């Protein structure tokens, strides 16, 4: 019998957080050891933000619902449901949801997200 050429993820890794954000990694470093690409389903609560960072990976974000704010090289960009963005690696960025509703989105990183590659500022 040949090995299946697909993987269905029914039990994503839930990343522990302290800021109310829900992160479910479906594929990536933590979930299946894939260092090339990661995909996570996120929910950022109203008022959420994280520090500026300069990741060593490209990050693609697709907004499912709500809005998400990006400050990219001092330019503020707001995406809403149905919109997407690619932010190139080694770009200084800050992610936030300064709005009144939860933002639900998918994030894909190449290479895969790793805390060692994100370079968050203090």
XYZ file of C-alpha atoms in Angstrom:
122
model
C 0.000 0.000 0.000
C 1.420 3.395 -0.964
C 1.848 6.258 1.449
C -0.897 8.874 1.271
C 0.170 12.052 -0.489
C -1.945 14.338 1.690
C -2.286 15.209 5.356
C -5.522 16.341 6.979
C -4.960 18.429 10.099
C -7.715 17.947 12.679
C -5.654 18.701 15.788
C -3.610 21.894 15.276
C -1.141 22.945 17.947
C -2.651 25.684 20.120
C 0.146 28.124 20.916
C -0.006 29.325 24.534
C -0.476 33.115 24.741
C -0.975 35.664 27.496
C -2.573 38.446 25.426
C -5.925 36.861 24.502
C -4.830 35.990 20.959
C -5.755 32.505 19.754
C -3.103 30.843 17.560
C -3.718 27.412 16.063
C -0.755 26.205 14.009
C -2.039 23.720 11.428
C 1.318 23.087 9.767
C 4.807 24.256 10.745
C 7.741 23.876 13.099
C 5.744 22.930 16.186
C 2.941 20.887 14.610
C 4.711 18.678 12.095
C 8.366 19.765 12.104
C 8.084 21.549 8.753
C 10.710 24.300 8.715
C 9.898 25.458 5.149
C 6.357 26.777 5.647
C 3.850 27.309 8.420
C 0.130 28.007 8.387
C -1.835 29.226 11.377
C -5.440 30.209 12.061
C -5.505 33.279 14.320
C -8.037 35.307 16.268
C -6.791 38.654 17.571
C -9.097 40.237 20.168
C -10.190 43.879 19.989
C -7.429 46.107 21.355
C -4.669 43.525 20.812
C -1.178 44.502 19.674
C 2.321 43.076 19.727
C 5.773 44.691 19.635
C 7.516 45.711 16.436
C 9.462 42.873 14.858
C 11.722 42.227 11.865
C 11.049 38.599 10.895
C 13.447 36.487 8.840
C 10.503 35.011 6.902
C 7.948 36.206 4.351
C 4.493 36.429 5.918
C 1.236 36.178 3.998
C -1.953 37.185 5.834
C -5.549 36.641 4.679
C -8.299 38.365 6.696
C -11.396 36.206 7.258
C -13.347 38.695 9.395
C -12.777 41.968 11.201
C -9.832 44.274 10.496
C -6.096 44.139 11.212
C -3.622 46.997 11.313
C -0.036 46.738 10.058
C 2.646 49.378 10.542
C 5.221 48.533 7.870
C 8.335 50.720 7.630
C 6.348 53.590 9.245
C 3.381 53.203 6.840
C 0.027 52.228 8.377
C -2.055 49.724 6.416
C -5.480 48.413 7.467
C -6.889 45.250 5.900
C -10.483 44.060 6.131
C -12.254 40.764 5.442
C -11.404 39.268 2.060
C -8.117 41.185 1.704
C -4.595 39.807 1.922
C -1.006 41.022 2.145
C 2.518 39.689 1.705
C 5.202 41.253 3.883
C 8.731 40.436 2.786
C 11.275 39.045 5.238
C 13.588 41.491 7.016
C 10.872 44.177 7.008
C 10.121 45.979 10.291
C 6.432 45.522 11.095
C 3.968 45.826 13.944
C 0.677 43.914 14.004
C -2.369 45.104 15.943
C -6.141 45.136 16.183
C -7.015 48.595 17.562
C -10.620 48.059 16.460
C -13.758 46.985 18.372
C -14.258 43.478 16.924
C -12.174 40.308 16.825
C -9.996 39.885 13.730
C -9.868 36.337 12.378
C -7.171 35.547 9.843
C -4.824 32.978 8.326
C -1.050 33.566 8.428
C 1.402 31.661 6.246
C 5.158 32.060 6.789
C 8.038 30.946 4.565
C 10.278 29.664 6.004
C 8.076 28.500 8.864
C 7.387 30.770 11.821
C 9.920 30.338 14.590
C 10.357 32.450 17.706
C 14.087 32.429 16.836
C 13.371 34.123 13.469
C 10.768 36.729 14.475
C 13.163 39.247 16.125
C 10.618 41.021 18.344
C 11.693 44.297 19.903
C 11.527 44.779 23.675
